[in-house]
Amino acid sequence: MKKQGDIIKELTKKQLTFHLFFTQIVLLTIALFLGILLFEDWSTFGSQFRLTSSIWTVGLSFGLIVVMLDLVLMKYLPPEFYDDGGVNERIFSERNIGEIALLAFVIAVSEEILFRGIIQFHLGLILSSIIFAVIHFRYWAHWFLIMNIVVLSFWIGMIYEVTGNLLVTIMMHFIIDFLLGIYMRFKSSKARKEGMSHEQRPIS
């Protein structure tokens, strides 16, 4: 059986884009279905969306902290600690900044509505964080990636517990995916340029 990374490498950019957006539509559909079942009225669900300063002071700030921590760890830890089979690189390397922003936004909205706005609201922090980590199965390849996604899941979940505001966790999730996506894009672009430079260099 092929690994997810091998399957994704065989997809064209168009096919991969379709797969990514289809997955988010599925998550939103599940969220809608569960929301209808679990919420007595939509006003209760809607109360989780509030335009407050915490979107910036908490969501943006903690998103940036996570990104900075990840970049530091990527610099000093062995490369295999962040090896997800090339999935993230394949997803982000061929996209422009606008495409990365759109993808990060859609992922942040769909996942936060389902895992924080529906599941955590009704089942609590622990179960929602475990389920969140479980569906990100591409990170199961290495113990560090598993630990990373579990810690991140609990961190975002705790932010939601404290603020009760989905816009805060959506902002945090978006910032993490968007900035790390840009990092992946430029890292991949730099590697390709260096590869071309080495190929063109005469053999001594």
XYZ file of C-alpha atoms in Angstrom:
204
model
C 0.000 0.000 0.000
C 1.351 3.426 -0.976
C 2.032 6.018 1.693
C 0.097 9.285 1.619
C 3.247 11.179 0.641
C 3.826 8.926 -2.380
C 0.210 9.320 -3.505
C 0.323 13.110 -3.174
C 3.569 13.302 -5.161
C 1.783 11.635 -8.087
C -1.037 14.200 -8.117
C -0.965 17.261 -10.346
C -1.301 20.674 -8.707
C -4.919 20.860 -9.903
C -5.741 17.415 -8.494
C -4.043 18.219 -5.192
C -5.942 21.506 -4.907
C -9.233 19.717 -5.546
C -8.373 17.093 -2.921
C -7.477 19.739 -0.324
C -10.626 21.806 -0.804
C -12.835 18.713 -1.018
C -11.458 17.573 2.349
C -12.365 20.921 3.911
C -15.874 20.752 2.419
C -16.265 17.310 3.996
C -15.180 18.695 7.390
C -17.629 21.605 7.107
C -20.415 19.202 6.105
C -19.680 17.066 9.167
C -19.651 20.237 11.293
C -23.040 21.288 9.882
C -24.547 17.848 10.512
C -23.209 17.684 14.079
C -24.238 21.279 14.701
C -27.833 20.523 13.729
C -27.834 17.508 16.042
C -26.060 19.026 19.038
C -27.073 22.691 19.182
C -30.588 23.570 20.299
C -30.415 26.844 18.399
C -27.989 28.569 16.059
C -27.645 31.589 18.324
C -25.648 29.468 20.788
C -23.282 28.433 18.006
C -23.102 31.990 16.679
C -22.155 33.326 20.106
C -18.723 31.737 19.583
C -17.914 34.334 16.894
C -17.098 37.679 18.494
C -15.141 40.602 17.075
C -12.878 41.460 19.993
C -9.320 42.685 20.440
C -8.306 39.174 21.572
C -8.346 38.109 17.919
C -5.155 40.137 17.546
C -3.713 40.189 21.052
C -4.176 36.448 21.571
C -4.830 34.777 18.204
C -2.224 36.642 16.184
C 0.349 36.725 18.995
C 0.185 33.028 19.852
C 0.153 32.115 16.160
C 3.411 34.016 15.707
C 4.894 32.363 18.809
C 4.106 28.889 17.443
C 5.663 29.768 14.075
C 8.830 31.137 15.697
C 9.174 28.061 17.911
C 8.730 25.783 14.907
C 11.326 27.673 12.868
C 13.844 27.461 15.712
C 13.215 23.726 16.130
C 13.509 23.169 12.359
C 16.892 24.876 12.432
C 18.398 22.855 15.270
C 16.682 19.458 15.130
C 17.631 16.718 12.643
C 15.663 17.021 9.339
C 13.905 13.675 9.890
C 12.109 15.131 12.926
C 10.012 17.246 10.547
C 9.812 14.718 7.714
C 6.136 14.131 6.876
C 6.971 12.319 3.656
C 7.152 15.556 1.684
C 3.413 16.224 2.013
C 3.600 19.826 3.245
C 6.329 20.677 0.750
C 4.210 19.269 -2.094
C 1.163 21.197 -0.893
C 2.840 24.605 -0.601
C 5.941 24.622 -2.832
C 4.186 25.421 -6.134
C 1.702 27.992 -4.840
C 1.847 31.765 -4.794
C 1.266 33.729 -1.602
C -2.385 34.401 -2.432
C -3.084 30.698 -2.932
C -1.325 29.841 0.330
C -3.388 32.487 2.160
C -6.665 31.151 0.729
C -5.785 27.555 1.533
C -4.652 28.441 5.076
C -7.854 30.423 5.641
C -10.178 27.654 4.440
C -8.332 25.029 6.513
C -8.368 27.240 9.626
C -12.087 27.991 9.327
C -13.240 24.428 8.620
C -11.055 22.742 11.244
C -11.710 25.269 14.006
C -15.480 25.224 13.460
C -15.540 21.423 13.618
C -12.971 20.678 16.316
C -13.370 23.678 18.592
C -16.786 25.113 17.758
C -18.620 21.770 17.661
C -16.601 18.926 19.201
C -14.788 20.791 21.982
C -17.905 22.801 22.816
C -19.812 19.570 23.516
C -17.171 16.947 24.365
C -14.414 18.993 25.957
C -10.759 19.815 25.401
C -9.209 16.358 25.736
C -11.453 14.484 23.289
C -11.428 17.265 20.696
C -7.631 17.558 20.872
C -7.167 13.802 20.494
C -9.529 13.662 17.497
C -7.772 16.678 15.948
C -4.409 14.935 16.289
C -5.772 11.632 14.976
C -7.087 13.047 11.688
C -3.696 14.605 10.943
C -2.373 11.097 10.308
C 0.365 12.245 7.938
C 2.271 13.273 11.069
C 2.257 9.767 12.510
C 5.470 8.897 10.669
C 7.691 10.214 13.466
C 7.214 10.429 17.229
C 8.236 14.094 17.249
C 5.585 15.029 14.695
C 2.957 13.199 16.739
C 4.041 15.042 19.887
C 4.129 18.320 17.962
C 0.556 18.043 16.662
C -0.789 16.836 20.032
C 0.811 19.766 21.882
C -0.418 22.223 19.238
C -3.922 20.765 19.411
C -4.058 21.181 23.191
C -2.552 24.669 22.931
C -5.204 25.869 20.472
C -7.848 24.102 22.544
C -6.723 25.916 25.685
C -6.900 29.246 23.861
C -10.493 28.408 22.955
C -11.261 27.360 26.552
C -10.022 30.705 27.856
C -11.525 33.006 25.202
C -14.580 31.027 24.057
C -14.077 32.802 20.743
C -13.655 30.850 17.504
C -12.331 33.905 15.678
C -9.321 33.858 18.008
C -8.432 30.232 17.254
C -9.176 30.694 13.546
C -6.706 33.595 13.496
C -4.088 31.552 15.368
C -4.563 28.523 13.095
C -4.456 30.717 9.968
C -1.244 32.493 10.989
C 0.491 29.171 11.690
C -0.497 27.537 8.396
C 0.007 30.692 6.310
C 3.475 31.623 7.570
C 4.791 28.047 7.642
C 3.316 27.561 4.163
C 5.267 30.585 2.914
C 8.379 29.235 4.628
C 7.911 25.884 2.848
C 7.457 27.667 -0.483
C 10.628 29.732 -0.218
C 12.632 26.851 1.239
C 11.636 24.643 -1.701
C 12.336 27.438 -4.190
C 15.781 28.021 -2.686
C 16.583 24.290 -2.813
C 15.608 24.125 -6.500
C 17.766 27.140 -7.357
C 20.735 25.706 -5.486
C 20.221 22.393 -7.265
C 20.232 24.114 -10.650
C 23.341 26.058 -9.636
C 25.168 22.842 -8.722
C 24.107 21.203 -11.981
C 25.436 24.115 -14.045
C 28.740 24.279 -12.153
C 31.622 22.681 -14.100
C 33.152 19.527 -12.643
C 36.685 20.200 -11.378
